[in-house]
Every structure is written in structure tokens, then in C-alpha cells.
Amino acid sequence: MSTLVIQDLHVAIDGKEILKGLNLTLNTNEIHAIMGPNGTGKSTLASAIMGHPKYEVTSGSVTLDGEDVLEMEVDERAQAGLFLAMQYPSEITGVTNADFLRSAINSRREEGDEISIMKFIRELDSKMEYLEMDQDMAQRYLNEGFSGGEKKRNEILQLMMLQPKFAILDEIDSGLDIDALKVVSKGINQMRGEGFGCLIITHYQRLLNYITPDHVHVMMQGRVVKSGGPELAHKLEAQGYDWIKEELGIEDETVGQEA
Amino acid sequence: MTVETKLALTEQDVRSYSSAKQEPSWFAEYRVQALLAAENLPMPTPDKTKIDKWNFTNFPVHSVESTPFASIAELPEEVKAIVNNEQKSVYIQRNNTPAFLQISEELLAQGVIFTDIFTAVREHSDLVQKYFMTNGVKSDEHKLASLHAALLNGGVFVYVPKNVELVEPIQVVFLHDDAQASLFNHTIVVADANSSVTYVENYLSTVPESAGLVNIVSEVFAEDNARITYGAVDVLAKGGTTYVNRRGIANRNARIEWALGLMNDGDTISENVTHLVGDASYGDTKMVVVGRGNQKQNFTTKIIHWGKHSEGYILKHGVMKDEASSIFNGIGKIEHGATKSNAVQESRVLMLNEKARGDANPILLIDEDDVTAGHAASVGRVDPLQLYYLMSRGISKQDAERLVIHGFLAPVVNVLPIEGVKKQLTEVIERKVR
């Protein structure tokens, strides 16, 4: 079993503090959902864990099985077993999806032990089929000209090909129609099990109808303010966030950033 | 034979070189007149690059003698890597020596002429005279063009007769493995009416540093309804300066498509001009460049529209690292009367270091109302968010940069018509950006 521990995490962007002492512990074989209204720091959490260049961790710690994640370069975090399905994946001209994925897989293997092309193509084909993706997407340039839904599927394809210990899904459900949502959920559910932990960031309960979380957390003002089981998500769906604000005496749940 | 020279050649030197090559008298006279004219002609003036301190006139020897190759098996490994075994028609020049020629039966049967420039001047004198520095590059344009004509010491001649459509590409390798050698190569590619040809040339230095000069002129003629695809990968060593002028003339409904990988390590002035003379002619220039060290380069690509309904496209991508600096001049010119023409260009420069410099100058000169035109240009650095995205999948920073750079250059690399040349260009890029 692996464990990702986030302790008292403070994160700033352009000098402005967004996360203000966040605590969270994830184990493999668990699915956590982080919910919360817009502007409460959910995506900042995802970016800070992965090491986005614009986000500055001002204090606190993130450890993966005791190893200091914040000391690692972005690629080392991925090598250690972290994965972030991004809300806005970059488009990279001239680099095919397949070449990119093969480079990513080989980055985890020793020189001389690269994945055979045949094996790679077999795996890629079967996973693309599972995600109902057009086969020609393997030869298209990475995310270039992909629709919103295609980009999200492509993130899940990468997740399935790379098999990380922990995946963070940053609003993977935004902009997806119901069919795409089902396909994306199917991919995540297939990953579910021993050796895989997941943190789903969303502000809709909708996705959680297809992926039942073990734990649900609510973020406000840059912290986790409430945690519970799947029933918490249902209550939020039915009643919104106001009851939590009332319960905790919060007037403005955001961390005060524009956007 | 070897002609020794100190600073410049005399008229007598030029005459004796010409007679040793058994050139017809018109060619010898052309050389001599060009030599005499050179003295008073001005240097070319590439926009935004000062070249008055560059050496274009001093070189150790005019011509060196090299050993020819008896078969493909004898070729050096670097050349074998780009000449595919299945390549049917290939010419190899070693420094200034015609070193190997193989031409397929099919080409011969169709009347295609494919030979070194000296043989062409001797055996196809009328045809060469028709095209040599008459309508393409003229010897009196500037000093370098006239010196080129006077000192010509290599090159190739390709003529594809009317209605002959060649499927197999023609390949030429200019191997530079003698540091003393200077290359004054002249290439002529003619596709007569309704014909088509794919021509791919490589300039390849296998010496680390060169003492010689390079002054190359290519003239490319697509007659009515003809199609020419011209691929070139230049990988010349640092040391000597290079002037390279590749020019195309497209007649009615003809197409000229260039795919140029300009990877020289020395200071380079490159000029690529396409004249869209005929109505409905089409020109497409794709070019990639990688600069490194402290080399200075100037790349001018120009498409001039004379014919109605002519279409010209320029796409240039350059990567600059270390302290390399480059000027990218892109010019689309639409002459009066070229109605319904379309001139489009795009220049992108990626700089990898603080001290690297790249300037993109898109210019549209339009002398006609009823046309369309457009340009896009950008100069920037590798996008940190792209690197972050790639690295978040476990790819190292170095590999991520490599992927982004290869991707950036891919639009040109991918259109090179010979697999070996494409692979070679990819490897050269890899080596240069590392």
C-alpha cells in the first residue's frame, strides 16, 4: 500500500496565498473526491502537488510513502507514481500522441529496456478502444485540434497507459456530455483497485454517480472544511453548500482571487 | 587537375581550368566575362545582416582532386546512411570531383538527363546554354553571382523531357571531406512541359572545420504544367562562409515545392526565391533552420507573383541556441497584373538561450488590388507550460525540450521525400539542439 500525505499546505500564486493549511491523506485502493464551489483552491491543490511552475509552496509538506514530493522535479514526481489529469492539457504541434506516450512509458524504464513497439501498439489500441477513441487519434499531434471531450479522454488514456499509484483528476468532468462522462468514468473505474488511489476534483456531484468515492471532502477558503463518505456528496447535490457555510460560520467561501 | 591560387584567380587561371574541363568556348567566355565583371559589381545586400566583414573571396585552392567511388559499397558511412540501397538514381560529388553516378534504365529510356555539370556543359551544351544563368540567377546581379559563374567547379544537371513523370526521386550528395575544398556548385533542374520530378540534395561535411568557401547557385525551372519538388539538407562544417542561392521559375500552371533543412554550422547567407511567372503557378517553400555556437545567418525567402491566380506559401521554422543569431526575411511580392493571386507566409523562431537571437521580418509588397495575402510571425521561447505538461508524464526536462523542438520543426522534416534524408535531418537536429 502507498500513502500520499498532505500536511498544512500553503500555496501562493503571484504572491497571493490560495491554499491556507490544507491537510489530506490518501491511500491506494481509495477514491477521494474534493468538492467545493469555484474559487476555493481545488485546482491549486492539484497543480501544487504536481509542481506547476506558477504555484509556489510557501509552507507545509507533501510526502509519498515518506518521500518529500516537493523536493522533486515535475518528472520525478511522475516517476514516483503521481499523475495529474489536467483541466487544460497543453497542445504540442509536431509530436504525435503515440510518440509522446511511448516516450512517457520509456521514461520509466531503463535504457535498453524500452517497451517493444508491438507491445506498445497493442496496449494503446486496446485502451483506445476501451475509451471509444478513434484510432487515428494516436497519430494526431498531441491535443492539437482535439475537442474538449477528446482532450479529457486523452488524459484518461494516458492515465491507463502509465498506471500511476495516485491520480489527481482536475475537473475531468467539465465540458463533457453524458456519453463522454460515462466513458471517462469507465476508464477510471477500471483503474480502481489495489495499488491505485485517486483524487477527483469536481464541483458537480454528477461524476460521482458513475464513480462512487470512498471519501468526500469539501474545500472552502483554501482548506478542507468537511469530510465524510459518499453520502456527503449526495447531501451537497440536494442542498448545496450553504448549510456547510452556516454550520462553520463562513460568509465568503472563496479565497478571494478573481476568476 | 588542381589549380592553386592565392587570393583570386586570374583570367588565365580560369581559361586553363575551363580548357582542362574541355568546356565549349561559350562557357569559357562566360566565365571570363563574369570574372572581369566581378571586380566592379557590388556585394549582395541581405536585409538586416551586415556582411562587409565576411570573407566571400579568399579561399585556399580553387579545386581539389578527390578519389571517386567505384560503388555504393565504397561510400563513407555518413553517405551510406542517406543513400538508400533501393535508390536507383544517385549522383555523388566528392569535394570538386564527380565521384559516382548511377542512373536507372527507366530514366535513360525516357530521355532524362542526369549528370555532373561538366559533362552536361560538354555533351548538352545547347540545353545548358539555354538555362545557365539566363532567366534564373544572372551573373551580373552582384559580385557573388559573378564569382560563382567564373569559378564554378562542380554541380549537377537534371533535365526531364516533356510529359515524363518520374516517380522515383533523384538524389544528389555533395560530400565535403577535404577541409581545403571550396564549393562553387551549380545545379540546374529543368522539368519540361507536363513533366514532374522530385530532386533531393545533401550538402554534407565530414570534416569538423572547413577552410574553404561555399558559393552555390541552384536554378530550377518548371515549364508549363510541370511539377518540381526540391528537397535539400545542408550540413556544412563551421569555418567557411556559405552563400547559397536557390531560385525557381514556375511557368503556367507549374508547381515548385521546396523543402529545405538548413543546418550549416558556419556563417550562412541563404536566398531562396521563386518566381511565379505563369498564370495559376504555385510555389511552396518550407524551411527549417537550427543555429548554434556563435554563427550568424540570414535567410531570405521570397515568392514573386507575376502570373494571375498564382499561389505562394512560405513556412519557416527556426531554432536558435547558444549565441547564434539569424535573420528570417520572408517576402511575398505581388506584381501589378497578378490578379487573384494569394501570398501567404508564416515564420516562427524558437530561442533556447538568453543570448540566442532570431528576427522574423515578414514583408508583403503588393502592387495589385484584387489579391489575397497574409502573414504570421512569432519569436519566442519554449513554452514552460508545454514542458510542465510533458514532464508531468515522467519525461525529463531535456527530453521534453527535445520533443517540443522536433515537433516545432516537424512540418518541414515530414515533407522531405527521401526517408534516409528525413532520418538524417532528424539526427542532425538532434545533434545540434542537444
XYZ file of C-alpha atoms in Angstrom:
693
model
C 0.000 0.000 0.000
C 1.156 3.535 -0.804
C 0.205 6.709 1.007
C 0.167 10.342 -0.115
C 0.153 12.740 2.826
C -0.511 16.462 2.516
C 0.147 18.418 5.669
C -0.584 22.042 6.463
C -0.033 23.005 2.812
C 0.210 26.687 1.989
C 0.433 27.672 -1.669
C 0.661 31.069 -3.318
C 0.392 32.248 -6.896
C 1.921 35.597 -7.839
C 2.460 36.254 -4.156
C -1.158 35.667 -3.208
C -1.935 32.822 -0.847
C -4.533 30.386 -2.134
C -4.115 27.284 -0.010
C -4.070 28.059 3.674
C -3.128 24.986 5.613
C -4.619 22.026 3.785
C -4.481 18.528 5.239
C -5.350 15.342 3.385
C -4.226 11.727 3.412
C -4.806 9.343 0.512
C -4.106 5.627 0.417
C -4.037 3.404 -2.603
C -7.230 1.454 -3.076
C -9.175 4.582 -2.105
C -11.047 7.102 -4.173
C -11.393 10.560 -2.739
C -13.475 13.376 -4.110
C -12.787 17.009 -3.395
C -15.801 19.192 -3.925
C -16.429 22.827 -3.390
C -17.635 25.945 -5.114
C -15.495 27.821 -7.610
C -12.543 29.751 -6.296
C -11.889 27.731 -3.170
C -8.456 26.423 -4.220
C -9.261 22.951 -5.576
C -7.265 23.226 -8.791
C -4.438 24.947 -6.957
C -4.113 21.846 -4.814
C -3.807 19.658 -7.905
C -1.255 21.929 -9.570
C 0.836 22.315 -6.423
C 1.084 18.569 -5.901
C 2.278 18.066 -9.483
C 4.669 21.037 -9.415
C 3.167 23.567 -11.803
C 5.822 26.276 -12.333
C 3.492 29.132 -11.378
C 2.496 27.798 -7.981
C 4.736 28.403 -5.031
C 4.516 26.217 -1.950
C 5.226 28.561 0.930
C 4.967 26.016 3.740
C 3.745 22.562 4.617
C 4.631 19.195 3.158
C 3.579 16.602 0.622
C 5.058 13.129 1.010
C 4.613 9.938 -0.947
C 5.458 6.908 1.180
C 7.624 9.180 3.285
C 9.485 10.723 0.329
C 9.377 14.504 0.061
C 7.430 15.222 -3.128
C 8.036 18.957 -3.004
C 11.768 18.415 -3.359
C 11.236 16.530 -6.609
C 11.249 17.911 -10.154
C 7.972 17.503 -12.030
C 9.225 14.458 -13.965
C 10.483 12.855 -10.748
C 7.030 13.253 -9.198
C 5.574 11.398 -12.156
C 8.262 8.729 -11.906
C 7.459 8.368 -8.208
C 3.884 7.493 -9.139
C 1.872 10.704 -9.343
C -0.361 11.630 -12.242
C -2.429 14.720 -12.891
C -5.200 14.711 -15.461
C -5.175 18.371 -16.321
C -8.079 20.684 -16.773
C -6.334 22.403 -19.698
C -3.845 19.998 -21.291
C -1.183 21.647 -23.490
C -1.255 21.247 -27.245
C 2.053 20.219 -28.759
C 2.487 20.542 -32.504
C 4.545 18.005 -34.389
C 4.578 15.429 -31.585
C 2.174 12.595 -32.168
C 0.103 11.251 -29.341
C 1.702 7.841 -29.821
C 5.291 9.132 -29.795
C 4.571 11.161 -26.695
C 3.048 8.214 -24.853
C 5.886 5.936 -25.812
C 8.426 8.488 -24.542
C 6.473 8.745 -21.299
C 6.409 4.967 -20.840
C 10.067 4.616 -21.704
C 10.983 7.351 -19.252
C 10.007 4.855 -16.546
C 12.197 2.127 -17.959
C 15.925 1.653 -18.154
C 17.801 2.434 -21.349
C 17.932 -0.749 -23.388
C 14.702 -1.977 -21.810
C 12.318 0.210 -23.838
C 8.842 -1.128 -24.485
C 8.661 -3.018 -27.788
C 6.755 -1.186 -30.482
C 4.407 -4.127 -30.999
C 3.538 -4.392 -27.337
C 3.063 -0.643 -27.123
C 0.742 -0.547 -30.115
C -1.289 -3.486 -28.770
C -1.774 -1.778 -25.422
C -2.535 1.557 -26.978
C -5.058 0.076 -29.396
C -6.905 -1.839 -26.724
C -7.074 1.131 -24.362
C -8.207 3.489 -27.070
C -10.905 1.041 -27.987
C -11.959 0.804 -24.360
C -12.263 4.597 -24.249
C -14.077 4.621 -27.597
C -11.439 6.818 -29.177
C -10.811 6.963 -32.922
C -7.691 5.005 -33.821
C -6.378 7.955 -35.807
C -6.004 9.927 -32.595
C -2.782 8.012 -31.930
C -1.156 9.649 -34.933
C -2.589 13.101 -34.406
C -0.422 15.757 -32.783
C -0.742 15.820 -29.031
C -4.040 17.513 -28.128
C -3.792 19.754 -31.178
C -7.245 20.473 -32.510
C -8.779 17.996 -30.056
C -12.257 18.876 -28.857
C -12.754 19.370 -25.134
C -14.103 15.854 -24.790
C -11.256 14.346 -26.824
C -8.720 16.050 -24.591
C -10.335 14.604 -21.471
C -10.426 11.126 -22.941
C -6.814 11.548 -23.926
C -5.915 12.382 -20.329
C -7.605 9.187 -19.184
C -5.843 7.253 -21.941
C -2.516 8.492 -20.560
C -3.613 7.533 -17.068
C -4.410 3.997 -18.187
C -1.184 3.642 -20.151
C 1.046 4.987 -17.381
C -0.595 3.191 -14.431
C 0.406 5.619 -11.644
C -0.038 4.971 -7.920
C -2.035 8.143 -7.450
C -4.050 10.074 -9.976
C -5.446 13.527 -9.450
C -8.263 14.356 -11.817
C -8.729 18.097 -12.093
C -12.305 18.739 -13.232
C -12.155 15.869 -15.648
C -15.940 16.170 -15.978
C -16.048 19.786 -17.114
C -17.342 20.198 -20.620
C -18.207 16.538 -21.060
C -21.527 15.355 -22.402
C -23.156 12.425 -20.703
C -21.756 9.791 -23.087
C -18.213 11.071 -22.730
C -18.673 11.269 -18.977
C -19.651 7.595 -18.913
C -16.618 6.612 -20.970
C -14.224 8.625 -18.811
C -15.765 7.095 -15.666
C -15.416 3.640 -17.157
C -11.694 4.245 -17.597
C -11.234 5.431 -14.041
C -13.280 2.570 -12.633
C -11.087 0.125 -14.488
C -8.038 1.554 -12.720
C -9.746 1.220 -9.359
C -8.259 -1.370 -7.032
C -5.135 -2.411 -5.206
C -2.197 -0.197 -5.975
C -4.231 2.752 -7.226
C -5.517 5.776 -5.396
C -7.434 8.665 -6.879
C -8.324 12.218 -6.002
C -11.225 13.543 -8.030
C -11.667 17.288 -8.088
C -15.097 18.429 -9.182
C -17.781 20.876 -8.353
C -20.561 18.716 -9.655
C -21.871 15.640 -7.990
C -22.757 14.262 -11.451
C -19.427 12.455 -11.983
C -19.807 10.749 -8.613
C -22.926 8.990 -9.883
C -20.555 6.943 -12.049
C -17.552 6.729 -9.765
C -18.514 6.120 -6.177
C -15.954 7.763 -3.906
C -14.851 6.260 -0.607
C -14.278 9.678 0.879
C -15.673 13.105 0.087
C -14.071 16.378 1.178
C -15.341 19.909 0.901
C -12.919 22.760 0.303
C -13.528 26.361 1.247
C -11.156 29.256 1.793
C -8.163 27.153 0.808
C -8.716 24.352 3.316
C -10.638 21.122 3.693
C -13.544 22.158 5.896
C -15.577 18.986 5.972
C -15.026 15.321 5.205
C -17.379 12.385 5.019
C -18.450 9.366 2.994
C -20.335 9.217 -0.316
C -23.492 10.420 1.424
C -21.872 13.843 1.816
C -21.800 14.236 -1.951
C -25.500 13.381 -2.157
C -26.330 15.896 0.536
C -24.375 18.582 -1.338
C -26.226 17.706 -4.518
C -29.562 18.062 -2.774
C -28.860 21.020 -0.518
C -25.907 22.936 -1.974
C -23.085 24.371 0.095
C -24.922 26.926 2.194
C -25.611 24.602 5.120
C -21.864 23.979 5.490
C -21.125 27.673 5.427
C -23.758 28.226 8.046
C -22.527 25.364 10.168
C -18.967 26.707 10.073
C -19.828 30.376 10.147
C -18.254 31.066 6.735
C -19.531 34.084 4.863
C -17.375 34.038 1.732
C -16.095 30.583 0.850
C -13.611 31.739 -1.796
C -10.002 32.576 -1.153
C -10.587 35.962 -2.661
C -8.950 35.526 -6.036
C -10.523 36.965 -9.137
C -11.892 34.329 -11.532
C 43.879 18.700 -62.211
C 44.410 21.050 -59.304
C 44.587 24.766 -59.768
C 46.454 26.511 -56.998
C 45.553 30.066 -56.202
C 46.443 32.653 -53.659
C 43.802 35.303 -53.261
C 41.903 35.375 -56.503
C 42.173 33.626 -59.811
C 43.373 35.403 -62.908
C 41.714 35.284 -66.296
C 44.420 32.846 -67.342
C 43.663 30.530 -64.429
C 40.010 30.494 -65.350
C 40.774 29.796 -69.011
C 43.112 26.953 -68.222
C 40.667 25.382 -65.751
C 37.943 25.650 -68.383
C 40.069 24.109 -71.098
C 41.171 21.293 -68.808
C 37.474 20.560 -68.359
C 37.088 20.674 -72.176
C 34.343 23.230 -71.900
C 32.876 24.757 -75.075
C 34.116 28.224 -75.867
C 30.851 29.997 -74.948
C 31.187 28.649 -71.432
C 34.840 29.663 -71.137
C 33.940 33.155 -72.348
C 31.047 33.351 -69.906
C 33.418 32.538 -67.057
C 35.978 35.103 -68.144
C 33.426 37.886 -68.611
C 31.980 37.100 -65.202
C 35.418 37.204 -63.628
C 36.155 40.586 -65.156
C 32.745 41.914 -64.166
C 33.097 40.690 -60.594
C 35.617 43.341 -59.774
C 33.165 46.191 -60.176
C 29.953 44.544 -59.052
C 28.609 45.262 -55.576
C 28.097 42.581 -52.930
C 24.551 41.383 -52.346
C 22.786 43.176 -49.516
C 20.843 40.711 -47.413
C 18.347 42.709 -45.384
C 19.387 43.320 -41.752
C 22.708 41.490 -41.907
C 25.946 43.342 -42.482
C 28.270 41.166 -44.494
C 31.014 43.614 -45.431
C 33.416 41.934 -42.990
C 32.556 38.414 -44.112
C 35.015 36.540 -46.243
C 33.490 35.540 -49.563
C 36.580 35.867 -51.725
C 39.585 34.290 -50.033
C 39.980 30.564 -50.192
C 42.939 28.185 -50.141
C 42.584 26.475 -53.527
C 40.098 26.661 -56.345
C 39.818 22.957 -56.896
C 40.947 19.783 -55.177
C 41.247 16.332 -56.641
C 39.454 13.532 -54.749
C 39.181 9.818 -55.387
C 35.896 8.722 -56.954
C 33.839 5.834 -55.571
C 33.540 2.680 -57.644
C 30.314 1.525 -55.986
C 27.798 2.377 -53.291
C 29.574 -0.120 -51.055
C 32.651 2.109 -51.075
C 30.819 5.188 -49.810
C 31.675 6.504 -46.366
C 29.195 5.504 -43.654
C 27.781 9.029 -43.378
C 26.811 8.930 -47.041
C 25.537 5.353 -46.934
C 23.194 6.456 -44.173
C 21.382 8.823 -46.513
C 21.574 6.863 -49.766
C 19.077 4.083 -49.603
C 20.045 0.786 -51.248
C 16.919 0.962 -53.350
C 17.801 4.445 -54.559
C 18.013 3.970 -58.311
C 19.306 7.318 -59.473
C 22.002 8.937 -57.420
C 24.946 11.209 -58.077
C 27.726 11.822 -55.616
C 30.217 14.618 -55.890
C 33.226 14.422 -53.598
C 34.565 17.903 -52.956
C 35.071 19.051 -56.571
C 35.235 15.609 -58.178
C 32.325 13.836 -59.839
C 32.679 10.655 -57.788
C 29.762 8.350 -58.509
C 26.764 8.249 -60.811
C 24.025 5.703 -61.029
C 21.029 6.272 -63.224
C 18.148 3.916 -63.691
C 17.440 2.294 -67.067
C 13.973 3.737 -66.887
C 15.250 7.306 -66.660
C 17.633 6.772 -69.559
C 14.879 5.225 -71.667
C 12.671 8.243 -71.002
C 15.356 10.629 -72.156
C 16.104 12.089 -68.749
C 19.471 13.790 -68.465
C 21.098 13.403 -65.089
C 24.791 14.140 -64.962
C 27.511 16.251 -63.407
C 27.648 19.835 -64.620
C 30.938 19.399 -66.530
C 29.620 16.527 -68.613
C 26.404 18.462 -69.183
C 28.287 21.511 -70.430
C 30.270 19.307 -72.829
C 27.572 16.945 -74.032
C 24.399 19.014 -73.733
C 25.867 22.388 -74.450
C 22.770 23.902 -76.127
C 20.470 22.841 -73.359
C 22.792 24.111 -70.651
C 23.283 27.359 -72.532
C 19.541 27.877 -72.626
C 19.200 27.678 -68.856
C 22.580 28.534 -67.348
C 22.367 31.929 -65.632
C 19.995 33.407 -68.191
C 16.475 33.514 -66.760
C 17.159 32.309 -63.244
C 20.114 33.761 -61.405
C 22.042 36.215 -63.575
C 25.792 36.538 -63.203
C 25.651 40.324 -63.146
C 23.279 40.524 -60.171
C 26.126 41.026 -57.750
C 29.706 40.101 -57.066
C 28.956 36.689 -55.597
C 26.871 35.599 -58.574
C 29.610 36.634 -60.994
C 32.348 34.978 -58.919
C 30.205 31.900 -58.869
C 29.996 31.841 -62.664
C 33.711 32.444 -63.070
C 34.818 29.881 -60.517
C 32.167 27.193 -60.991
C 33.831 23.915 -60.000
C 31.018 21.440 -59.544
C 27.321 20.800 -59.671
C 24.710 18.767 -61.409
C 22.320 18.985 -64.326
C 18.885 17.405 -64.415
C 16.584 17.602 -67.405
C 13.234 15.860 -67.528
C 11.686 15.848 -71.034
C 8.114 16.776 -71.846
C 5.398 14.532 -70.471
C 7.790 12.406 -68.402
C 6.604 11.941 -64.846
C 9.260 10.492 -62.578
C 8.041 8.573 -59.588
C 11.426 7.759 -58.065
C 13.287 10.699 -56.588
C 16.652 11.753 -57.954
C 19.245 12.048 -55.243
C 22.443 14.052 -55.132
C 25.036 14.136 -52.371
C 27.739 16.773 -52.266
C 30.263 15.237 -49.927
C 32.734 17.634 -48.413
C 35.549 15.667 -46.801
C 38.542 17.843 -47.622
C 38.896 20.899 -45.381
C 40.759 22.768 -48.139
C 37.977 22.372 -50.687
C 35.755 25.225 -51.812
C 32.432 24.534 -53.456
C 31.216 26.669 -56.335
C 28.494 24.276 -57.316
C 25.876 24.998 -59.893
C 22.712 22.946 -60.038
C 20.167 23.144 -62.812
C 16.903 21.237 -62.611
C 14.569 21.535 -65.589
C 11.152 19.924 -65.755
C 9.894 20.424 -69.270
C 6.193 20.837 -70.029
C 3.829 18.390 -68.299
C 6.647 16.565 -66.550
C 7.389 16.024 -62.897
C 10.461 15.325 -60.812
C 11.499 15.067 -57.194
C 15.072 16.156 -56.622
C 16.810 15.852 -53.254
C 20.292 17.116 -52.498
C 22.512 16.911 -49.465
C 25.488 19.038 -48.616
C 27.447 17.041 -46.116
C 30.718 17.965 -44.434
C 32.513 15.141 -42.719
C 35.424 17.354 -41.704
C 34.927 19.220 -38.418
C 36.096 22.537 -39.752
C 36.470 23.961 -43.223
C 38.945 26.459 -44.638
C 37.138 26.762 -47.954
C 34.280 28.849 -49.218
C 30.883 27.777 -50.409
C 29.100 29.706 -53.147
C 26.242 27.648 -54.503
C 23.614 28.503 -57.075
C 20.644 26.317 -57.970
C 18.349 27.208 -60.829
C 15.083 25.377 -61.043
C 12.726 25.612 -64.000
C 9.229 24.220 -64.064
C 7.827 24.669 -67.565
C 4.074 24.722 -68.290
C 2.159 22.220 -66.150
C 5.356 20.776 -64.707
C 5.911 19.905 -61.061
C 9.197 20.037 -59.179
C 9.720 19.009 -55.594
C 13.130 20.182 -54.463
C 14.432 18.910 -51.149
C 17.743 19.988 -49.673
C 19.551 19.346 -46.451
C 22.695 21.414 -45.941
C 25.056 20.277 -43.206
C 28.288 22.149 -43.886
C 31.055 22.496 -41.322
C 31.895 25.669 -39.486
C 34.821 27.732 -40.662
C 33.994 28.700 -44.198
C 31.215 31.113 -45.063
C 28.402 29.919 -47.236
C 26.413 31.783 -49.825
C 23.582 29.696 -51.210
C 21.104 30.904 -53.760
C 18.301 28.584 -54.800
C 15.920 30.061 -57.309
C 12.874 28.722 -59.100
C 10.869 29.803 -62.123
C 7.368 28.400 -62.409
C 5.588 28.811 -65.705
C 1.914 28.393 -66.490
C 0.155 26.070 -64.091
C 3.509 24.783 -62.848
C 4.396 23.949 -59.246
C 7.646 24.265 -57.366
C 7.769 22.957 -53.837
C 10.869 23.455 -51.709
C 11.691 21.570 -48.526
C 14.905 22.989 -47.142
C 16.724 21.907 -44.000
C 19.477 24.448 -43.488
C 21.767 23.055 -40.829
C 25.142 24.583 -41.643
C 27.448 25.268 -38.719
C 29.158 28.210 -40.387
C 28.006 31.723 -41.211
C 25.466 31.461 -43.995
C 23.595 33.724 -46.352
C 20.734 31.831 -47.930
C 18.458 33.189 -50.589
C 15.515 31.256 -51.897
C 13.383 32.980 -54.487
C 10.527 31.594 -56.516
C 9.176 33.486 -59.498
C 5.587 32.570 -60.204
C 5.723 33.666 -63.813
C 2.865 31.735 -65.332
C -0.824 32.057 -64.618
C -2.033 29.597 -61.979
C 1.514 28.763 -60.966
C 2.168 27.585 -57.443
C 5.143 27.960 -55.134
C 5.570 26.458 -51.711
C 8.656 26.999 -49.569
C 9.127 25.097 -46.371
C 12.307 25.681 -44.473
C 13.807 24.717 -41.129
C 16.932 26.068 -39.554
C 18.905 25.315 -36.430
C 21.619 27.755 -35.395
C 24.164 27.138 -32.675
C 27.513 28.370 -31.390
C 28.108 31.938 -32.461
C 27.163 31.542 -36.088
C 25.409 34.304 -37.954
C 22.893 33.549 -40.626
C 20.487 35.319 -42.909
C 17.641 33.503 -44.612
C 15.643 35.298 -47.245
C 12.722 33.510 -48.787
C 10.830 35.333 -51.425
C 7.987 34.470 -53.726
C 7.229 36.874 -56.547
C 3.850 36.674 -58.211
C 3.722 37.672 -61.864
C 1.036 35.324 -63.145
C -2.669 35.621 -62.438
C -4.167 33.203 -59.922
C -0.686 32.357 -58.672
C -0.333 30.987 -55.177
C 2.716 31.304 -52.944
C 3.230 29.827 -49.495
C 6.211 30.275 -47.205
C 6.627 28.400 -43.929
C 9.826 28.875 -41.942
C 10.682 27.488 -38.545
C 13.992 28.266 -36.884
C 15.579 27.221 -33.621
C 18.428 29.299 -32.246
C 20.646 28.231 -29.392
C 23.862 29.367 -27.704
C 24.788 32.749 -29.171
C 23.609 32.029 -32.682
C 21.762 34.785 -34.438
C 19.611 34.658 -37.514
C 17.528 36.952 -39.619
C 14.481 35.481 -41.318
C 13.269 37.681 -44.135
C 10.065 36.457 -45.714
C 8.860 38.380 -48.719
C 5.683 37.921 -50.674
C 5.580 40.207 -53.678
C 2.595 40.547 -55.955
C 3.330 42.397 -59.184
C 0.832 44.566 -60.979
C -1.420 42.386 -63.117
C -1.152 39.259 -60.978
C -4.823 39.393 -60.146
C -6.461 36.781 -57.892
C -3.078 35.814 -56.500
C -2.565 34.663 -52.958
C 0.609 35.239 -50.917
C 0.800 33.609 -47.521
C 3.720 33.303 -45.171
C 4.499 32.189 -41.673
C 7.762 32.499 -39.730
C 8.336 31.078 -36.273
C 11.528 31.316 -34.296
C 12.233 29.491 -31.071
C 15.139 30.668 -28.953
C 16.697 28.262 -26.495
C 19.161 30.549 -24.744
C 19.248 34.077 -23.417
C 21.920 35.078 -25.893
C 20.420 33.440 -28.960
C 18.850 35.871 -31.408
C 16.232 35.417 -34.050
C 14.419 38.079 -36.030
C 11.485 37.349 -38.252
C 10.667 40.000 -40.847
C 7.532 39.290 -42.779
C 7.130 41.600 -45.741
C 4.269 41.847 -48.194
C 4.763 44.029 -51.257
C 1.553 44.261 -53.196
C 1.058 46.146 -56.423
C -2.336 44.788 -57.366
C -5.779 45.245 -55.803
C -7.575 42.031 -56.472
C -5.420 39.673 -54.392
C -5.291 37.996 -51.013
C -2.317 37.892 -48.697
C -1.472 37.070 -45.140
C 1.401 36.651 -42.783
C 2.145 35.445 -39.299
C 5.385 35.687 -37.399
C 6.496 34.942 -33.887
C 9.702 34.824 -31.929
C 9.694 33.208 -28.539
C 10.942 30.613 -26.152
C 9.887 27.081 -25.356
C 6.563 27.325 -23.540
C 7.103 26.389 -19.864
C 3.567 25.019 -19.666
C 4.290 22.611 -22.526
C 7.376 21.412 -20.665
C 5.370 21.076 -17.459
C 2.754 19.002 -19.241
C 5.304 16.641 -20.797
C 7.312 16.376 -17.592
C 4.172 15.603 -15.601
C 4.122 12.330 -17.551
C 7.618 11.445 -16.403
C 9.559 12.802 -19.366
C 12.794 14.547 -18.335
C 13.175 18.248 -18.975
C 15.806 17.605 -21.608
C 13.657 15.073 -23.452
C 10.626 17.320 -23.141
C 12.540 20.158 -24.774
C 13.732 17.784 -27.455
C 10.178 16.681 -28.204
C 8.933 20.262 -28.407
C 11.781 21.258 -30.737
C 11.365 18.248 -33.026
C 7.660 18.914 -33.067
C 8.300 22.527 -33.955
C 10.462 21.507 -36.915
C 8.298 18.552 -37.972
C 6.187 20.394 -40.565
C 9.242 20.607 -42.815
C 11.080 17.444 -41.822
C 7.983 15.391 -42.545
C 7.678 16.561 -46.135
C 11.207 15.590 -47.196
C 10.676 12.999 -49.908
C 13.514 10.543 -49.163
C 13.282 8.512 -45.961
C 17.068 8.404 -45.399
C 17.324 12.176 -45.787
C 14.420 12.710 -43.405
C 16.096 10.489 -40.844
C 19.419 12.227 -41.336
C 17.835 15.644 -40.859
C 16.158 14.431 -37.667
C 19.520 13.211 -36.396
C 21.265 16.444 -37.327
C 18.596 18.420 -35.479
C 19.029 16.106 -32.512
C 22.780 16.676 -32.524
C 22.521 20.414 -32.953
C 19.981 21.121 -30.218
C 21.481 18.786 -27.635
